[in-house]
CSV table of C-alpha atoms in Angstrom, one decimal:
chain,number,residue,atom,x,y,z
A,55,UNK,CA,75.3,107.9,97.9
A,56,UNK,CA,71.6,107.5,98.9
A,57,UNK,CA,68.9,108.4,96.5
A,58,UNK,CA,68.8,112.2,96.1
A,59,UNK,CA,72.2,112.8,97.5
A,60,UNK,CA,75.1,114.2,95.5
A,61,UNK,CA,78.0,112.0,94.4
A,62,UNK,CA,80.8,112.2,97.0
A,63,UNK,CA,83.9,114.1,95.9
A,64,UNK,CA,87.6,113.2,96.4
A,65,UNK,CA,86.8,110.5,99.0
A,66,UNK,CA,89.1,107.8,100.2
A,67,UNK,CA,87.9,104.7,98.2
A,68,UNK,CA,88.5,101.0,97.7
A,69,UNK,CA,87.7,99.3,94.4
A,70,UNK,CA,87.2,95.6,94.9
A,71,UNK,CA,87.1,93.1,92.0
A,72,UNK,CA,87.3,89.5,90.9
A,73,UNK,CA,86.4,88.9,87.2
A,74,UNK,CA,87.2,85.3,86.8
A,75,UNK,CA,85.9,81.7,86.3
A,76,UNK,CA,82.4,82.9,85.5
A,77,UNK,CA,81.6,83.6,89.2
A,78,UNK,CA,79.2,86.2,90.1
A,79,UNK,CA,81.0,88.5,92.4
A,80,UNK,CA,78.8,91.6,92.6
A,81,UNK,CA,75.8,90.3,94.5
A,82,UNK,CA,73.7,92.8,96.5
A,83,UNK,CA,74.9,92.5,100.1
A,84,UNK,CA,76.0,94.4,103.2
A,85,UNK,CA,79.2,93.5,104.9
A,86,UNK,CA,79.0,94.5,108.6
A,87,UNK,CA,82.8,94.4,109.0
A,88,UNK,CA,83.2,96.7,106.0
A,89,UNK,CA,80.6,99.0,107.4
A,90,UNK,CA,82.3,99.1,110.8
A,91,UNK,CA,85.9,99.5,109.7
A,92,UNK,CA,85.4,101.6,106.5
A,93,UNK,CA,81.9,103.0,105.7
A,94,UNK,CA,81.2,104.6,109.1
A,95,UNK,CA,84.4,106.6,108.6
A,96,UNK,CA,82.8,108.2,105.6
A,97,UNK,CA,84.9,106.3,103.0
A,98,UNK,CA,83.7,104.8,99.8
A,99,UNK,CA,83.6,101.1,98.7
A,100,UNK,CA,83.0,100.0,95.1
A,101,UNK,CA,82.6,96.6,93.6
A,102,UNK,CA,83.7,96.2,90.0
A,103,UNK,CA,81.5,94.4,87.6
A,104,UNK,CA,84.0,93.2,84.9
A,105,UNK,CA,84.5,90.7,82.2
A,106,UNK,CA,85.5,87.2,83.3
A,107,UNK,CA,82.9,87.1,86.1
A,108,UNK,CA,79.4,85.6,86.0
A,109,UNK,CA,77.4,88.8,85.9
A,110,UNK,CA,76.9,88.3,82.2
A,111,UNK,CA,76.4,84.8,80.6
A,112,UNK,CA,79.0,85.3,77.8
A,113,UNK,CA,81.8,86.9,79.9
A,114,UNK,CA,83.7,83.9,81.1
A,115,UNK,CA,84.6,82.3,77.7
A,116,UNK,CA,85.8,85.7,76.4
A,117,UNK,CA,88.2,86.2,79.2
A,118,UNK,CA,90.4,83.1,79.6
A,119,UNK,CA,94.0,82.3,78.7
A,120,UNK,CA,95.2,84.9,76.2
A,121,UNK,CA,92.2,87.1,76.9
A,122,UNK,CA,92.5,87.5,80.7
A,123,UNK,CA,93.9,90.9,80.3
A,124,UNK,CA,90.5,92.2,79.2
A,125,UNK,CA,89.2,91.9,82.8
A,126,UNK,CA,92.3,94.0,83.9
A,127,UNK,CA,91.4,96.6,81.3
A,128,UNK,CA,87.8,96.8,82.6
A,129,UNK,CA,89.0,97.2,86.2
A,130,UNK,CA,91.4,100.0,85.1
A,131,UNK,CA,88.6,101.7,83.2
A,132,UNK,CA,86.4,101.7,86.3
A,133,UNK,CA,89.2,103.2,88.4
A,134,UNK,CA,89.8,105.9,85.8
A,135,UNK,CA,86.1,106.7,85.7
A,136,UNK,CA,85.9,107.1,89.5
A,137,UNK,CA,88.8,109.5,89.3
A,138,UNK,CA,87.4,111.4,86.3
A,139,UNK,CA,84.1,111.9,88.0
A,140,UNK,CA,85.9,113.3,91.1
A,141,UNK,CA,84.6,110.6,93.4
A,142,UNK,CA,88.2,109.9,94.4
A,143,UNK,CA,91.8,110.6,93.3
A,144,UNK,CA,94.7,108.4,92.5
A,145,UNK,CA,96.4,108.9,95.9
A,146,UNK,CA,93.1,108.1,97.7
A,147,UNK,CA,92.1,105.1,95.6
A,148,UNK,CA,93.0,101.5,96.7
A,149,UNK,CA,92.1,98.1,95.2
A,150,UNK,CA,91.6,94.8,96.8
A,151,UNK,CA,91.0,91.3,95.4
A,152,UNK,CA,91.0,87.7,96.6
A,153,UNK,CA,92.3,84.6,94.8
A,154,UNK,CA,91.9,85.4,91.1
A,155,UNK,CA,91.1,88.9,92.3
A,156,UNK,CA,94.5,88.9,94.0
A,157,UNK,CA,96.1,88.3,90.6
A,158,UNK,CA,93.9,91.1,89.3
A,159,UNK,CA,95.0,93.7,91.9
A,160,UNK,CA,98.7,92.6,91.7
A,161,UNK,CA,98.5,93.3,88.0
A,162,UNK,CA,97.3,96.8,88.9
A,163,UNK,CA,100.6,97.1,90.8
A,164,UNK,CA,102.7,96.3,87.8
A,165,UNK,CA,100.6,97.5,84.8
A,166,UNK,CA,99.9,101.0,85.9
A,167,UNK,CA,101.9,102.4,88.8
A,168,UNK,CA,100.1,105.8,88.7
A,169,UNK,CA,96.5,104.6,89.0
A,170,UNK,CA,96.2,103.4,92.6
A,171,UNK,CA,97.5,104.7,95.9
A,172,UNK,CA,97.7,101.2,97.5
A,173,UNK,CA,96.8,97.6,96.7
A,174,UNK,CA,95.8,94.4,98.6
A,175,UNK,CA,96.4,91.1,97.0
A,176,UNK,CA,94.9,88.3,99.1
A,177,UNK,CA,95.5,84.5,98.6
A,178,UNK,CA,96.7,85.1,95.0
A,179,UNK,CA,98.5,83.5,92.1
A,180,UNK,CA,101.4,85.8,91.3
A,181,UNK,CA,104.0,83.6,89.6
A,182,UNK,CA,102.3,81.9,86.7
A,183,UNK,CA,105.4,80.1,85.6
A,184,UNK,CA,105.3,78.1,88.8
A,185,UNK,CA,101.7,76.8,88.4
A,186,UNK,CA,103.0,73.4,87.1
A,187,UNK,CA,105.4,72.9,90.0
A,188,UNK,CA,103.4,74.0,93.1
A,189,UNK,CA,100.5,71.5,93.1
A,190,UNK,CA,98.2,73.9,91.1
A,191,UNK,CA,98.1,72.3,87.7
A,192,UNK,CA,94.4,72.6,87.9
A,193,UNK,CA,94.9,76.3,86.9
A,194,UNK,CA,96.3,75.4,83.4
A,195,UNK,CA,92.9,75.0,81.7
A,196,UNK,CA,92.1,78.6,82.7
A,197,UNK,CA,95.5,80.5,82.6
A,198,UNK,CA,97.5,78.3,80.3
A,199,UNK,CA,100.5,76.0,80.6
A,200,UNK,CA,103.8,77.8,81.2
A,201,UNK,CA,105.6,74.8,79.7
A,202,UNK,CA,103.9,75.5,76.4
A,203,UNK,CA,105.8,78.3,74.6
A,204,UNK,CA,102.7,79.8,72.9
A,205,UNK,CA,101.0,79.9,76.3
A,206,UNK,CA,103.9,81.4,78.1
A,207,UNK,CA,104.1,84.3,75.6
A,208,UNK,CA,100.9,85.8,77.0
A,209,UNK,CA,101.2,84.3,80.5
A,210,UNK,CA,104.3,86.2,81.3
A,211,UNK,CA,102.5,89.5,80.6
A,212,UNK,CA,99.9,88.8,83.3
A,213,UNK,CA,102.3,87.2,85.8
A,214,UNK,CA,103.0,90.1,88.3
A,215,UNK,CA,106.1,88.4,89.6
A,216,UNK,CA,107.6,88.5,86.1
A,217,UNK,CA,106.3,92.0,85.3
A,218,UNK,CA,108.3,93.6,88.2
A,219,UNK,CA,111.0,95.8,86.7
A,220,UNK,CA,114.4,96.3,88.2
A,221,UNK,CA,114.5,100.0,87.4
A,222,UNK,CA,113.6,103.3,88.8
A,223,UNK,CA,109.9,102.5,88.6
A,224,UNK,CA,108.1,103.3,91.9
A,225,UNK,CA,105.5,100.8,93.1
A,226,UNK,CA,102.6,101.8,95.3
A,227,UNK,CA,102.3,100.3,98.8
A,228,UNK,CA,101.2,96.7,98.7
A,229,UNK,CA,99.9,94.2,101.3
A,230,UNK,CA,100.0,90.5,100.4
A,231,UNK,CA,97.9,88.1,102.5
A,232,UNK,CA,98.2,84.3,102.2
A,233,UNK,CA,97.6,81.2,104.3
A,234,UNK,CA,99.9,78.3,105.3
A,235,UNK,CA,97.1,75.9,104.6
A,236,UNK,CA,96.1,77.3,101.2
A,237,UNK,CA,96.5,74.4,98.7
A,238,UNK,CA,94.6,76.3,95.9
A,239,UNK,CA,97.0,79.3,95.7
A,240,UNK,CA,100.1,78.1,97.6
A,241,UNK,CA,101.6,80.6,100.1
A,242,UNK,CA,105.0,80.6,98.3
A,243,UNK,CA,103.4,82.7,95.6
A,244,UNK,CA,102.9,85.7,98.0
A,245,UNK,CA,106.1,85.0,99.9
A,246,UNK,CA,108.2,85.3,96.7
A,247,UNK,CA,106.4,88.4,95.5
A,248,UNK,CA,106.9,90.1,98.9
A,249,UNK,CA,110.6,89.2,99.1
A,250,UNK,CA,111.3,90.4,95.6
A,251,UNK,CA,109.7,93.8,96.1
A,252,UNK,CA,111.5,94.3,99.4
A,253,UNK,CA,114.8,93.3,97.8
A,254,UNK,CA,114.1,95.9,95.1
A,255,UNK,CA,114.0,98.6,97.8
A,256,UNK,CA,110.3,98.7,98.7
A,257,UNK,CA,110.7,97.3,102.1
A,258,UNK,CA,108.9,100.2,103.9
A,259,UNK,CA,105.8,99.9,101.7
A,260,UNK,CA,105.6,96.2,101.1
A,261,UNK,CA,103.7,94.2,103.7
A,262,UNK,CA,103.0,90.5,104.2
A,263,UNK,CA,100.7,88.5,106.5
A,264,UNK,CA,100.3,84.7,106.6
A,265,UNK,CA,97.4,83.0,108.4
A,266,UNK,CA,98.3,79.7,110.0
A,267,UNK,CA,94.8,78.1,110.0
A,268,UNK,CA,92.9,79.8,107.2
A,269,UNK,CA,92.1,77.8,104.1
A,270,UNK,CA,91.6,79.2,100.6
A,271,UNK,CA,88.8,81.8,100.8
A,272,UNK,CA,87.7,80.7,104.2
A,273,UNK,CA,88.1,82.2,107.7
A,274,UNK,CA,87.6,79.5,110.4
A,275,UNK,CA,86.3,81.9,113.0
A,276,UNK,CA,84.6,85.3,113.1
A,277,UNK,CA,87.6,86.6,115.1
A,278,UNK,CA,89.9,85.5,112.3
A,279,UNK,CA,87.8,87.2,109.7
A,280,UNK,CA,87.5,90.4,111.8
A,281,UNK,CA,91.3,90.5,112.3
A,282,UNK,CA,91.9,90.2,108.5
A,283,UNK,CA,89.4,93.0,107.8
A,284,UNK,CA,90.9,95.2,110.4
A,285,UNK,CA,94.4,94.6,108.9
A,286,UNK,CA,93.2,95.4,105.4
A,287,UNK,CA,91.2,98.5,106.3
A,288,UNK,CA,94.0,99.9,108.6
A,289,UNK,CA,96.5,99.4,105.8
A,290,UNK,CA,94.3,101.4,103.3
A,291,UNK,CA,93.4,104.0,105.9
A,292,UNK,CA,97.0,104.8,106.6
A,293,UNK,CA,98.4,104.8,103.0
A,294,UNK,CA,95.3,106.4,101.3
A,295,UNK,CA,95.0,109.1,103.9
A,296,UNK,CA,98.6,110.2,104.3
A,297,UNK,CA,97.6,113.8,103.9
A,298,UNK,CA,95.8,113.6,107.3
A,299,UNK,CA,97.9,110.9,108.8
A,300,UNK,CA,101.1,112.9,108.4
A,301,UNK,CA,101.9,113.2,112.1
A,302,UNK,CA,104.0,111.3,114.6
A,303,UNK,CA,101.2,109.8,116.6
A,304,UNK,CA,99.5,108.3,113.5
A,305,UNK,CA,102.8,106.9,112.3
A,306,UNK,CA,103.7,105.3,115.6
A,307,UNK,CA,100.2,103.8,115.9
A,308,UNK,CA,100.5,102.4,112.4
A,309,UNK,CA,103.9,101.0,113.0
A,310,UNK,CA,102.9,99.2,116.2
A,311,UNK,CA,99.8,97.7,114.7
A,312,UNK,CA,101.3,96.6,111.4
A,313,UNK,CA,104.7,95.3,112.5
A,314,UNK,CA,103.4,91.8,113.0
A,315,UNK,CA,102.2,91.8,109.4
A,316,UNK,CA,105.5,93.1,107.9
A,317,UNK,CA,108.2,90.6,107.3
A,318,UNK,CA,110.9,89.4,104.9
A,319,UNK,CA,109.0,86.5,103.3
């Protein structure tokens, strides 16, 4: 809210986070696309300042390998605080992360199924057991080596693909975004996660979109970037506002727009 205004109550909100590699994610900025697709609708957008990022000089070293879960705990704490303060509610709160942030939000899917109404995991690592076999050995110094038993003991607990449970657990709606040309976080990671969730019975709430030209973290054109933002915000708008979207016309509109993003990986 602006200075002097009351804190918004029970609003549709996105919590965005990264928390990795000592990179400063929460820099003051204004994203025009976020403003156009999200803020002007009266919704809320929050950036999470969490351990593992570069906002504090000591945070990176305290959040690597077996301590990575600390950044997940920080992110969960912020989400719970937003709900406790009445800014939003579980069904109206979504989370979005890119790259390491995609691993973060996918862990929100598997760690606490009652905390978020929907998640977006963009260009992520999701199957940490495969980091040695998918041309991403460069990740081992940060996440660990899955071929080392002591490393795998903690890695399997932060690997969303391995944390999926074949049970009666219900997972919130999820959108996985990747790129054919991503050599940092290979597209097979998001493809396998999507396929497994759909095979588990979550076909109607698990979505997947793969860019053909986009590289890791880069959109080659403004049109490409705008399309991605439209896709993400439309996904959140539909699933986080089901109380007001619960009519035939909204459902048809959503189905037509999202069909090209939904696939069996």
